[in-house]
Amino acid sequence: MLGIGNGARRDDGVGVWVAQALAARLGDSLDVRVLGDDGFQLVDALGGIDAALLIDAVQSGAPPGTVHRFDAARQPLPPALLRCSTHALGVAEALELARALGQLPARVAVYGIEGADFGLGEGLSAPVAAAAAGLVEELAANLTDRPCTNTP
């Protein structure tokens, strides 16, 4: 599982928050990596793995806290979802670069949580925190039901 974001930019840190919460909950049964806002780290992290679960903040105009789910192995992420990125190389571009390089895993689930506040500071806004907690519950239940929980 890959948590993506910048914890110093409020809701942009939601991917990191979810990854850390899942790691605390599931322990060693899940390979969790926290990535900053460098998309090149994401491309490197995708190389040599069979499946990936990515969590990041998005800004598409949907209500804050909306959880978007995508199968990025089948098709590129919708451009409207990622109109504004705090990442040097955004998630969508990093996934497409990995695809072009033949490094995209066969299974890539992307969960984007609609952010409200991307300003400087720590902590998630209330609707994003609620959505993140709900996603942790959902993913923990789904991952512990699988015979091999180190892949999504």
PDB file of C-alpha atoms in Angstrom:
ATOM      1  CA  MET A   1       0.000   0.000   0.000  1.00  0.00           C
ATOM      2  CA  LEU A   2       1.313   3.414  -0.948  1.00  0.00           C
ATOM      3  CA  GLY A   3       0.232   6.529   0.926  1.00  0.00           C
ATOM      4  CA  ILE A   4       0.967   9.647  -1.068  1.00  0.00           C
ATOM      5  CA  GLY A   5       0.978  13.269  -0.019  1.00  0.00           C
ATOM      6  CA  ASN A   6       2.388  16.124   1.975  1.00  0.00           C
ATOM      7  CA  GLY A   7       1.363  16.276   5.630  1.00  0.00           C
ATOM      8  CA  ALA A   8       2.383  19.938   5.814  1.00  0.00           C
ATOM      9  CA  ARG A   9      -0.353  20.869   3.309  1.00  0.00           C
ATOM     10  CA  ARG A  10      -3.438  19.914   5.365  1.00  0.00           C
ATOM     11  CA  ASP A  11      -5.715  17.585   3.325  1.00  0.00           C
ATOM     12  CA  ASP A  12      -2.895  16.741   0.912  1.00  0.00           C
ATOM     13  CA  GLY A  13      -1.620  14.490   3.714  1.00  0.00           C
ATOM     14  CA  VAL A  14      -4.669  12.208   3.694  1.00  0.00           C
ATOM     15  CA  GLY A  15      -2.878   9.434   1.776  1.00  0.00           C
ATOM     16  CA  VAL A  16      -0.097   9.397   4.367  1.00  0.00           C
ATOM     17  CA  TRP A  17      -2.667   9.436   7.192  1.00  0.00           C
ATOM     18  CA  VAL A  18      -4.567   6.436   5.747  1.00  0.00           C
ATOM     19  CA  ALA A  19      -1.346   4.490   5.136  1.00  0.00           C
ATOM     20  CA  GLN A  20      -0.115   5.070   8.682  1.00  0.00           C
ATOM     21  CA  ALA A  21      -3.496   4.152  10.169  1.00  0.00           C
ATOM     22  CA  LEU A  22      -3.618   0.909   8.168  1.00  0.00           C
ATOM     23  CA  ALA A  23      -0.035   0.059   9.095  1.00  0.00           C
ATOM     24  CA  ALA A  24      -0.851   0.545  12.784  1.00  0.00           C
ATOM     25  CA  ARG A  25      -3.968  -1.563  12.457  1.00  0.00           C
ATOM     26  CA  LEU A  26      -2.686  -4.413  10.286  1.00  0.00           C
ATOM     27  CA  GLY A  27       0.956  -4.499  11.357  1.00  0.00           C
ATOM     28  CA  ASP A  28       3.357  -6.595   9.314  1.00  0.00           C
ATOM     29  CA  SER A  29       0.601  -8.240   7.270  1.00  0.00           C
ATOM     30  CA  LEU A  30       0.605  -5.239   4.921  1.00  0.00           C
ATOM     31  CA  ASP A  31       3.561  -3.704   3.103  1.00  0.00           C
ATOM     32  CA  VAL A  32       2.945   0.013   3.655  1.00  0.00           C
ATOM     33  CA  ARG A  33       5.101   2.726   2.164  1.00  0.00           C
ATOM     34  CA  VAL A  34       4.635   6.411   2.758  1.00  0.00           C
ATOM     35  CA  LEU A  35       5.678   8.511  -0.195  1.00  0.00           C
ATOM     36  CA  GLY A  36       5.987  12.246  -0.231  1.00  0.00           C
ATOM     37  CA  ASP A  37       4.932  14.408  -3.110  1.00  0.00           C
ATOM     38  CA  ASP A  38       7.608  13.215  -5.553  1.00  0.00           C
ATOM     39  CA  GLY A  39       5.960  11.226  -8.343  1.00  0.00           C
ATOM     40  CA  PHE A  40       9.304   9.734  -9.335  1.00  0.00           C
ATOM     41  CA  GLN A  41       9.332   7.895  -5.983  1.00  0.00           C
ATOM     42  CA  LEU A  42       5.967   6.429  -6.973  1.00  0.00           C
ATOM     43  CA  VAL A  43       7.319   5.210 -10.303  1.00  0.00           C
ATOM     44  CA  ASP A  44      10.216   3.531  -8.477  1.00  0.00           C
ATOM     45  CA  ALA A  45       7.884   2.003  -5.865  1.00  0.00           C
ATOM     46  CA  LEU A  46       5.695   0.451  -8.572  1.00  0.00           C
ATOM     47  CA  GLY A  47       8.573  -1.389 -10.215  1.00  0.00           C
ATOM     48  CA  GLY A  48       8.752  -5.106  -9.470  1.00  0.00           C
ATOM     49  CA  ILE A  49       5.470  -5.506  -7.566  1.00  0.00           C
ATOM     50  CA  ASP A  50       2.362  -7.396  -8.676  1.00  0.00           C
ATOM     51  CA  ALA A  51      -0.284  -5.149  -7.136  1.00  0.00           C
ATOM     52  CA  ALA A  52      -0.544  -1.707  -5.587  1.00  0.00           C
ATOM     53  CA  LEU A  53      -3.063   0.214  -3.550  1.00  0.00           C
ATOM     54  CA  LEU A  54      -2.585   3.997  -3.708  1.00  0.00           C
ATOM     55  CA  ILE A  55      -4.241   6.606  -1.516  1.00  0.00           C
ATOM     56  CA  ASP A  56      -4.013  10.323  -2.309  1.00  0.00           C
ATOM     57  CA  ALA A  57      -5.928  13.558  -2.003  1.00  0.00           C
ATOM     58  CA  VAL A  58      -7.743  14.872  -5.057  1.00  0.00           C
ATOM     59  CA  GLN A  59      -9.464  18.078  -6.055  1.00  0.00           C
ATOM     60  CA  SER A  60     -12.167  17.621  -8.690  1.00  0.00           C
ATOM     61  CA  GLY A  61     -14.951  19.842  -7.430  1.00  0.00           C
ATOM     62  CA  ALA A  62     -16.871  17.040  -5.706  1.00  0.00           C
ATOM     63  CA  PRO A  63     -17.902  17.611  -2.078  1.00  0.00           C
ATOM     64  CA  PRO A  64     -14.995  17.360   0.412  1.00  0.00           C
ATOM     65  CA  GLY A  65     -14.636  13.842   1.739  1.00  0.00           C
ATOM     66  CA  THR A  66     -15.927  12.160  -1.424  1.00  0.00           C
ATOM     67  CA  VAL A  67     -13.973   8.943  -2.030  1.00  0.00           C
ATOM     68  CA  HIS A  68     -13.151   8.218  -5.672  1.00  0.00           C
ATOM     69  CA  ARG A  69     -12.139   4.664  -6.636  1.00  0.00           C
ATOM     70  CA  PHE A  70     -10.257   3.732  -9.809  1.00  0.00           C
ATOM     71  CA  ASP A  71      -8.667   0.711 -11.432  1.00  0.00           C
ATOM     72  CA  ALA A  72      -5.574   2.423 -12.842  1.00  0.00           C
ATOM     73  CA  ALA A  73      -4.239  -0.786 -14.365  1.00  0.00           C
ATOM     74  CA  ARG A  74      -7.149  -0.794 -16.822  1.00  0.00           C
ATOM     75  CA  GLN A  75      -7.192   2.868 -17.786  1.00  0.00           C
ATOM     76  CA  PRO A  76      -5.592   6.223 -16.991  1.00  0.00           C
ATOM     77  CA  LEU A  77      -6.984   8.310 -14.160  1.00  0.00           C
ATOM     78  CA  PRO A  78      -9.529  10.933 -15.261  1.00  0.00           C
ATOM     79  CA  PRO A  79      -7.735  14.249 -15.910  1.00  0.00           C
ATOM     80  CA  ALA A  80     -10.553  16.284 -14.292  1.00  0.00           C
ATOM     81  CA  LEU A  81      -9.835  14.566 -11.000  1.00  0.00           C
ATOM     82  CA  LEU A  82      -6.320  15.947 -10.797  1.00  0.00           C
ATOM     83  CA  ARG A  83      -6.736  19.560 -11.875  1.00  0.00           C
ATOM     84  CA  CYS A  84      -4.535  20.796  -9.072  1.00  0.00           C
ATOM     85  CA  SER A  85      -1.581  18.824  -7.746  1.00  0.00           C
ATOM     86  CA  THR A  86       0.950  19.755  -5.102  1.00  0.00           C
ATOM     87  CA  HIS A  87       3.202  16.990  -6.431  1.00  0.00           C
ATOM     88  CA  ALA A  88       6.196  17.694  -8.678  1.00  0.00           C
ATOM     89  CA  LEU A  89       5.059  14.797 -10.892  1.00  0.00           C
ATOM     90  CA  GLY A  90       1.420  14.029 -10.157  1.00  0.00           C
ATOM     91  CA  VAL A  91       0.005  10.586  -9.467  1.00  0.00           C
ATOM     92  CA  ALA A  92      -1.728  10.345 -12.853  1.00  0.00           C
ATOM     93  CA  GLU A  93       1.472  11.248 -14.701  1.00  0.00           C
ATOM     94  CA  ALA A  94       3.549   8.891 -12.547  1.00  0.00           C
ATOM     95  CA  LEU A  95       1.169   6.009 -13.256  1.00  0.00           C
ATOM     96  CA  GLU A  96       1.303   6.692 -16.980  1.00  0.00           C
ATOM     97  CA  LEU A  97       5.097   6.916 -16.900  1.00  0.00           C
ATOM     98  CA  ALA A  98       5.205   3.571 -15.084  1.00  0.00           C
ATOM     99  CA  ARG A  99       2.828   2.146 -17.717  1.00  0.00           C
ATOM    100  CA  ALA A 100       5.056   3.432 -20.550  1.00  0.00           C
ATOM    101  CA  LEU A 101       8.143   1.959 -18.873  1.00  0.00           C
ATOM    102  CA  GLY A 102       6.452  -1.414 -18.373  1.00  0.00           C
ATOM    103  CA  GLN A 103       6.566  -0.988 -14.575  1.00  0.00           C
ATOM    104  CA  LEU A 104       2.843  -0.695 -13.867  1.00  0.00           C
ATOM    105  CA  PRO A 105       1.647  -3.638 -11.763  1.00  0.00           C
ATOM    106  CA  ALA A 106      -1.143  -5.841 -13.102  1.00  0.00           C
ATOM    107  CA  ARG A 107      -3.436  -4.539 -10.356  1.00  0.00           C
ATOM    108  CA  VAL A 108      -3.466  -0.885  -9.288  1.00  0.00           C
ATOM    109  CA  ALA A 109      -6.319   0.394  -7.146  1.00  0.00           C
ATOM    110  CA  VAL A 110      -6.337   4.150  -6.570  1.00  0.00           C
ATOM    111  CA  TYR A 111      -8.427   5.780  -3.863  1.00  0.00           C
ATOM    112  CA  GLY A 112      -8.648   9.547  -4.078  1.00  0.00           C
ATOM    113  CA  ILE A 113     -10.227  11.459  -1.215  1.00  0.00           C
ATOM    114  CA  GLU A 114     -11.632  14.837  -2.177  1.00  0.00           C
ATOM    115  CA  GLY A 115      -9.779  17.495  -0.211  1.00  0.00           C
ATOM    116  CA  ALA A 116     -11.060  20.813   1.093  1.00  0.00           C
ATOM    117  CA  ASP A 117      -7.978  22.601   2.442  1.00  0.00           C
ATOM    118  CA  PHE A 118      -4.573  22.378   0.777  1.00  0.00           C
ATOM    119  CA  GLY A 119      -3.052  25.340   2.586  1.00  0.00           C
ATOM    120  CA  LEU A 120       0.000  25.211   4.801  1.00  0.00           C
ATOM    121  CA  GLY A 121      -0.503  23.467   8.121  1.00  0.00           C
ATOM    122  CA  GLU A 122      -1.018  20.052   9.629  1.00  0.00           C
ATOM    123  CA  GLY A 123      -4.176  18.064  10.232  1.00  0.00           C
ATOM    124  CA  LEU A 124      -7.072  17.060   8.026  1.00  0.00           C
ATOM    125  CA  SER A 125     -10.282  19.025   7.596  1.00  0.00           C
ATOM    126  CA  ALA A 126     -13.334  17.450   9.259  1.00  0.00           C
ATOM    127  CA  PRO A 127     -14.945  15.921   6.136  1.00  0.00           C
ATOM    128  CA  VAL A 128     -11.621  14.531   4.915  1.00  0.00           C
ATOM    129  CA  ALA A 129     -10.791  13.079   8.344  1.00  0.00           C
ATOM    130  CA  ALA A 130     -14.190  11.358   8.457  1.00  0.00           C
ATOM    131  CA  ALA A 131     -13.765   9.943   4.946  1.00  0.00           C
ATOM    132  CA  ALA A 132     -10.223   8.787   5.748  1.00  0.00           C
ATOM    133  CA  ALA A 133     -11.383   6.965   8.896  1.00  0.00           C
ATOM    134  CA  GLY A 134     -14.160   5.269   6.925  1.00  0.00           C
ATOM    135  CA  LEU A 135     -11.734   4.224   4.201  1.00  0.00           C
ATOM    136  CA  VAL A 136      -9.365   2.757   6.796  1.00  0.00           C
ATOM    137  CA  GLU A 137     -12.245   0.642   8.143  1.00  0.00           C
ATOM    138  CA  GLU A 138     -13.246  -0.495   4.653  1.00  0.00           C
ATOM    139  CA  LEU A 139      -9.717  -1.334   3.529  1.00  0.00           C
ATOM    140  CA  ALA A 140      -8.817  -3.064   6.794  1.00  0.00           C
ATOM    141  CA  ALA A 141     -11.881  -5.295   6.463  1.00  0.00           C
ATOM    142  CA  ASN A 142     -11.163  -6.046   2.794  1.00  0.00           C
ATOM    143  CA  LEU A 143      -7.466  -6.685   3.302  1.00  0.00           C
ATOM    144  CA  THR A 144      -7.905  -8.968   6.310  1.00  0.00           C
ATOM    145  CA  ASP A 145     -10.486 -11.032   4.388  1.00  0.00           C
ATOM    146  CA  ARG A 146      -7.918 -11.816   1.696  1.00  0.00           C
ATOM    147  CA  PRO A 147      -5.710 -14.900   1.987  1.00  0.00           C
ATOM    148  CA  CYS A 148      -2.615 -12.779   1.236  1.00  0.00           C
ATOM    149  CA  THR A 149      -2.874  -9.313   2.744  1.00  0.00           C
ATOM    150  CA  ASN A 150       0.367  -7.908   1.431  1.00  0.00           C
ATOM    151  CA  THR A 151      -1.269  -7.059  -1.901  1.00  0.00           C
ATOM    152  CA  PRO A 152      -4.468  -5.100  -2.554  1.00  0.00           C
TER     153      PRO A 152
END
